[in-house]
Amino acid sequence: MPSFYQIWGDADVFRPNRFLDSSGKVTKPEEFIPFSTGRRVCLGESLAKMELFLFMTTLMQRFEFKAVDPDNLPTLKGVFGITHAPTKYDVRAVPRC
């Protein structure tokens, strides 16, 4: 899994233009290959993306996510091991009314 912090430097900044070419069309950067490529591409990519979208939007609709300790926010550098994993971070899910 790539370290987006090393690729873009400011991965914590919301900049959707990273995925747009000069004409405004959506592109896939070479560094971003979550489902592989070529002959061994994941057959369930479209299903996985659809399910992930539905799952995440449902969570965002029903909960508000807050930091347990707002003064101790994590970095996006992560921890390297067999995979690249995010650092441990506690959040609180507060149900929306």
mmCIF file with all atom_site columns, C-alpha atoms in Angstrom:
data_model
loop_
_atom_site.group_PDB
_atom_site.id
_atom_site.type_symbol
_atom_site.label_atom_id
_atom_site.label_alt_id
_atom_site.label_comp_id
_atom_site.label_asym_id
_atom_site.label_entity_id
_atom_site.label_seq_id
_atom_site.pdbx_PDB_ins_code
_atom_site.Cartn_x
_atom_site.Cartn_y
_atom_site.Cartn_z
_atom_site.occupancy
_atom_site.B_iso_or_equiv
_atom_site.pdbx_formal_charge
_atom_site.auth_seq_id
_atom_site.auth_comp_id
_atom_site.auth_asym_id
_atom_site.auth_atom_id
_atom_site.pdbx_PDB_model_num
ATOM 1  C CA . MET A 1 1  ? 0.000   0.000  0.000   1.00 0.00 ? 1  MET A CA 1
ATOM 2  C CA . PRO A 1 2  ? 1.512   3.347  -0.943  1.00 0.00 ? 2  PRO A CA 1
ATOM 3  C CA . SER A 1 3  ? 2.213   6.068  1.585   1.00 0.00 ? 3  SER A CA 1
ATOM 4  C CA . PHE A 1 4  ? 0.170   8.960  0.240   1.00 0.00 ? 4  PHE A CA 1
ATOM 5  C CA . TYR A 1 5  ? 1.975   11.284 2.627   1.00 0.00 ? 5  TYR A CA 1
ATOM 6  C CA . GLN A 1 6  ? 5.241   10.516 0.793   1.00 0.00 ? 6  GLN A CA 1
ATOM 7  C CA . ILE A 1 7  ? 3.619   10.844 -2.643  1.00 0.00 ? 7  ILE A CA 1
ATOM 8  C CA . TRP A 1 8  ? 1.779   14.152 -2.191  1.00 0.00 ? 8  TRP A CA 1
ATOM 9  C CA . GLY A 1 9  ? 3.489   15.627 0.865   1.00 0.00 ? 9  GLY A CA 1
ATOM 10 C CA . ASP A 1 10 ? 0.273   17.282 2.039   1.00 0.00 ? 10 ASP A CA 1
ATOM 11 C CA . ALA A 1 11 ? -1.995  14.226 2.004   1.00 0.00 ? 11 ALA A CA 1
ATOM 12 C CA . ASP A 1 12 ? -3.946  15.619 4.957   1.00 0.00 ? 12 ASP A CA 1
ATOM 13 C CA . VAL A 1 13 ? -5.181  18.545 2.821   1.00 0.00 ? 13 VAL A CA 1
ATOM 14 C CA . PHE A 1 14 ? -8.414  18.038 0.863   1.00 0.00 ? 14 PHE A CA 1
ATOM 15 C CA . ARG A 1 15 ? -7.446  18.680 -2.757  1.00 0.00 ? 15 ARG A CA 1
ATOM 16 C CA . PRO A 1 16 ? -9.588  16.694 -5.206  1.00 0.00 ? 16 PRO A CA 1
ATOM 17 C CA . ASN A 1 17 ? -7.740  18.332 -8.115  1.00 0.00 ? 17 ASN A CA 1
ATOM 18 C CA . ARG A 1 18 ? -4.997  15.729 -7.542  1.00 0.00 ? 18 ARG A CA 1
ATOM 19 C CA . PHE A 1 19 ? -7.210  13.324 -9.445  1.00 0.00 ? 19 PHE A CA 1
ATOM 20 C CA . LEU A 1 20 ? -8.022  15.693 -12.339 1.00 0.00 ? 20 LEU A CA 1
ATOM 21 C CA . ASP A 1 21 ? -6.044  16.263 -15.517 1.00 0.00 ? 21 ASP A CA 1
ATOM 22 C CA . SER A 1 22 ? -5.642  19.648 -17.237 1.00 0.00 ? 22 SER A CA 1
ATOM 23 C CA . SER A 1 23 ? -9.054  19.310 -18.928 1.00 0.00 ? 23 SER A CA 1
ATOM 24 C CA . GLY A 1 24 ? -10.824 18.497 -15.640 1.00 0.00 ? 24 GLY A CA 1
ATOM 25 C CA . LYS A 1 25 ? -11.317 14.775 -16.290 1.00 0.00 ? 25 LYS A CA 1
ATOM 26 C CA . VAL A 1 26 ? -10.803 12.228 -13.513 1.00 0.00 ? 26 VAL A CA 1
ATOM 27 C CA . THR A 1 27 ? -7.498  10.342 -13.702 1.00 0.00 ? 27 THR A CA 1
ATOM 28 C CA . LYS A 1 28 ? -5.874  7.580  -11.667 1.00 0.00 ? 28 LYS A CA 1
ATOM 29 C CA . PRO A 1 29 ? -2.350  8.481  -10.541 1.00 0.00 ? 29 PRO A CA 1
ATOM 30 C CA . GLU A 1 30 ? 0.192   5.706  -11.173 1.00 0.00 ? 30 GLU A CA 1
ATOM 31 C CA . GLU A 1 31 ? 0.874   5.505  -7.435  1.00 0.00 ? 31 GLU A CA 1
ATOM 32 C CA . PHE A 1 32 ? -2.778  4.730  -6.659  1.00 0.00 ? 32 PHE A CA 1
ATOM 33 C CA . ILE A 1 33 ? -3.553  1.067  -7.463  1.00 0.00 ? 33 ILE A CA 1
ATOM 34 C CA . PRO A 1 34 ? -5.796  -0.278 -4.663  1.00 0.00 ? 34 PRO A CA 1
ATOM 35 C CA . PHE A 1 35 ? -7.257  -3.129 -6.763  1.00 0.00 ? 35 PHE A CA 1
ATOM 36 C CA . SER A 1 36 ? -4.190  -4.094 -8.810  1.00 0.00 ? 36 SER A CA 1
ATOM 37 C CA . THR A 1 37 ? -3.963  -3.751 -12.571 1.00 0.00 ? 37 THR A CA 1
ATOM 38 C CA . GLY A 1 38 ? -3.552  -5.799 -15.727 1.00 0.00 ? 38 GLY A CA 1
ATOM 39 C CA . ARG A 1 39 ? -4.530  -9.478 -16.023 1.00 0.00 ? 39 ARG A CA 1
ATOM 40 C CA . ARG A 1 40 ? -4.942  -9.940 -12.294 1.00 0.00 ? 40 ARG A CA 1
ATOM 41 C CA . VAL A 1 41 ? -7.231  -7.004 -11.676 1.00 0.00 ? 41 VAL A CA 1
ATOM 42 C CA . CYS A 1 42 ? -9.766  -7.548 -8.886  1.00 0.00 ? 42 CYS A CA 1
ATOM 43 C CA . LEU A 1 43 ? -13.103 -8.712 -10.325 1.00 0.00 ? 43 LEU A CA 1
ATOM 44 C CA . GLY A 1 44 ? -14.978 -7.290 -7.340  1.00 0.00 ? 44 GLY A CA 1
ATOM 45 C CA . GLU A 1 45 ? -13.629 -3.739 -7.662  1.00 0.00 ? 45 GLU A CA 1
ATOM 46 C CA . SER A 1 46 ? -16.938 -2.140 -8.688  1.00 0.00 ? 46 SER A CA 1
ATOM 47 C CA . LEU A 1 47 ? -18.895 -4.084 -6.052  1.00 0.00 ? 47 LEU A CA 1
ATOM 48 C CA . ALA A 1 48 ? -16.335 -3.180 -3.370  1.00 0.00 ? 48 ALA A CA 1
ATOM 49 C CA . LYS A 1 49 ? -16.469 0.511  -4.279  1.00 0.00 ? 49 LYS A CA 1
ATOM 50 C CA . MET A 1 50 ? -20.277 0.523  -4.266  1.00 0.00 ? 50 MET A CA 1
ATOM 51 C CA . GLU A 1 51 ? -20.476 -1.257 -0.897  1.00 0.00 ? 51 GLU A CA 1
ATOM 52 C CA . LEU A 1 52 ? -17.822 1.002  0.610   1.00 0.00 ? 52 LEU A CA 1
ATOM 53 C CA . PHE A 1 53 ? -19.689 4.091  -0.594  1.00 0.00 ? 53 PHE A CA 1
ATOM 54 C CA . LEU A 1 54 ? -22.988 2.875  0.876   1.00 0.00 ? 54 LEU A CA 1
ATOM 55 C CA . PHE A 1 55 ? -21.379 1.834  4.158   1.00 0.00 ? 55 PHE A CA 1
ATOM 56 C CA . MET A 1 56 ? -19.462 5.087  4.643   1.00 0.00 ? 56 MET A CA 1
ATOM 57 C CA . THR A 1 57 ? -22.349 7.371  3.674   1.00 0.00 ? 57 THR A CA 1
ATOM 58 C CA . THR A 1 58 ? -24.627 5.519  6.103   1.00 0.00 ? 58 THR A CA 1
ATOM 59 C CA . LEU A 1 59 ? -22.077 5.982  8.888   1.00 0.00 ? 59 LEU A CA 1
ATOM 60 C CA . MET A 1 60 ? -21.695 9.682  8.059   1.00 0.00 ? 60 MET A CA 1
ATOM 61 C CA . GLN A 1 61 ? -25.472 10.185 7.982   1.00 0.00 ? 61 GLN A CA 1
ATOM 62 C CA . ARG A 1 62 ? -26.073 8.488  11.325  1.00 0.00 ? 62 ARG A CA 1
ATOM 63 C CA . PHE A 1 63 ? -23.015 9.495  13.356  1.00 0.00 ? 63 PHE A CA 1
ATOM 64 C CA . GLU A 1 64 ? -20.778 12.465 14.008  1.00 0.00 ? 64 GLU A CA 1
ATOM 65 C CA . PHE A 1 65 ? -17.154 11.437 14.549  1.00 0.00 ? 65 PHE A CA 1
ATOM 66 C CA . LYS A 1 66 ? -15.138 13.358 17.132  1.00 0.00 ? 66 LYS A CA 1
ATOM 67 C CA . ALA A 1 67 ? -11.634 13.011 18.480  1.00 0.00 ? 67 ALA A CA 1
ATOM 68 C CA . VAL A 1 68 ? -11.438 11.571 21.982  1.00 0.00 ? 68 VAL A CA 1
ATOM 69 C CA . ASP A 1 69 ? -8.487  13.905 22.625  1.00 0.00 ? 69 ASP A CA 1
ATOM 70 C CA . PRO A 1 70 ? -8.640  16.905 20.224  1.00 0.00 ? 70 PRO A CA 1
ATOM 71 C CA . ASP A 1 71 ? -5.186  18.059 21.361  1.00 0.00 ? 71 ASP A CA 1
ATOM 72 C CA . ASN A 1 72 ? -3.547  14.773 20.310  1.00 0.00 ? 72 ASN A CA 1
ATOM 73 C CA . LEU A 1 73 ? -4.404  14.315 16.621  1.00 0.00 ? 73 LEU A CA 1
ATOM 74 C CA . PRO A 1 74 ? -2.503  11.658 14.622  1.00 0.00 ? 74 PRO A CA 1
ATOM 75 C CA . THR A 1 75 ? -0.235  12.273 11.652  1.00 0.00 ? 75 THR A CA 1
ATOM 76 C CA . LEU A 1 76 ? -0.802  10.648 8.274   1.00 0.00 ? 76 LEU A CA 1
ATOM 77 C CA . LYS A 1 77 ? 2.674   9.090  8.161   1.00 0.00 ? 77 LYS A CA 1
ATOM 78 C CA . GLY A 1 78 ? 1.506   5.724  9.488   1.00 0.00 ? 78 GLY A CA 1
ATOM 79 C CA . VAL A 1 79 ? 3.431   2.693  10.689  1.00 0.00 ? 79 VAL A CA 1
ATOM 80 C CA . PHE A 1 80 ? 5.405   0.443  8.343   1.00 0.00 ? 80 PHE A CA 1
ATOM 81 C CA . GLY A 1 81 ? 5.392   -3.310 8.876   1.00 0.00 ? 81 GLY A CA 1
ATOM 82 C CA . ILE A 1 82 ? 4.153   -6.043 6.572   1.00 0.00 ? 82 ILE A CA 1
ATOM 83 C CA . THR A 1 83 ? 1.640   -3.427 5.435   1.00 0.00 ? 83 THR A CA 1
ATOM 84 C CA . HIS A 1 84 ? 1.449   0.338  5.814   1.00 0.00 ? 84 HIS A CA 1
ATOM 85 C CA . ALA A 1 85 ? -1.021  0.944  8.646   1.00 0.00 ? 85 ALA A CA 1
ATOM 86 C CA . PRO A 1 86 ? -2.350  4.129  10.239  1.00 0.00 ? 86 PRO A CA 1
ATOM 87 C CA . THR A 1 87 ? -1.190  5.069  13.715  1.00 0.00 ? 87 THR A CA 1
ATOM 88 C CA . LYS A 1 88 ? -3.475  4.183  16.620  1.00 0.00 ? 88 LYS A CA 1
ATOM 89 C CA . TYR A 1 89 ? -6.155  6.826  17.036  1.00 0.00 ? 89 TYR A CA 1
ATOM 90 C CA . ASP A 1 90 ? -9.286  6.838  19.182  1.00 0.00 ? 90 ASP A CA 1
ATOM 91 C CA . VAL A 1 91 ? -12.491 8.439  17.932  1.00 0.00 ? 91 VAL A CA 1
ATOM 92 C CA . ARG A 1 92 ? -15.934 8.755  19.406  1.00 0.00 ? 92 ARG A CA 1
ATOM 93 C CA . ALA A 1 93 ? -19.038 8.099  17.284  1.00 0.00 ? 93 ALA A CA 1
ATOM 94 C CA . VAL A 1 94 ? -21.891 10.315 18.488  1.00 0.00 ? 94 VAL A CA 1
ATOM 95 C CA . PRO A 1 95 ? -25.343 9.425  17.106  1.00 0.00 ? 95 PRO A CA 1
ATOM 96 C CA . ARG A 1 96 ? -27.011 12.225 15.156  1.00 0.00 ? 96 ARG A CA 1
ATOM 97 C CA . CYS A 1 97 ? -30.495 13.213 16.274  1.00 0.00 ? 97 CYS A CA 1
#
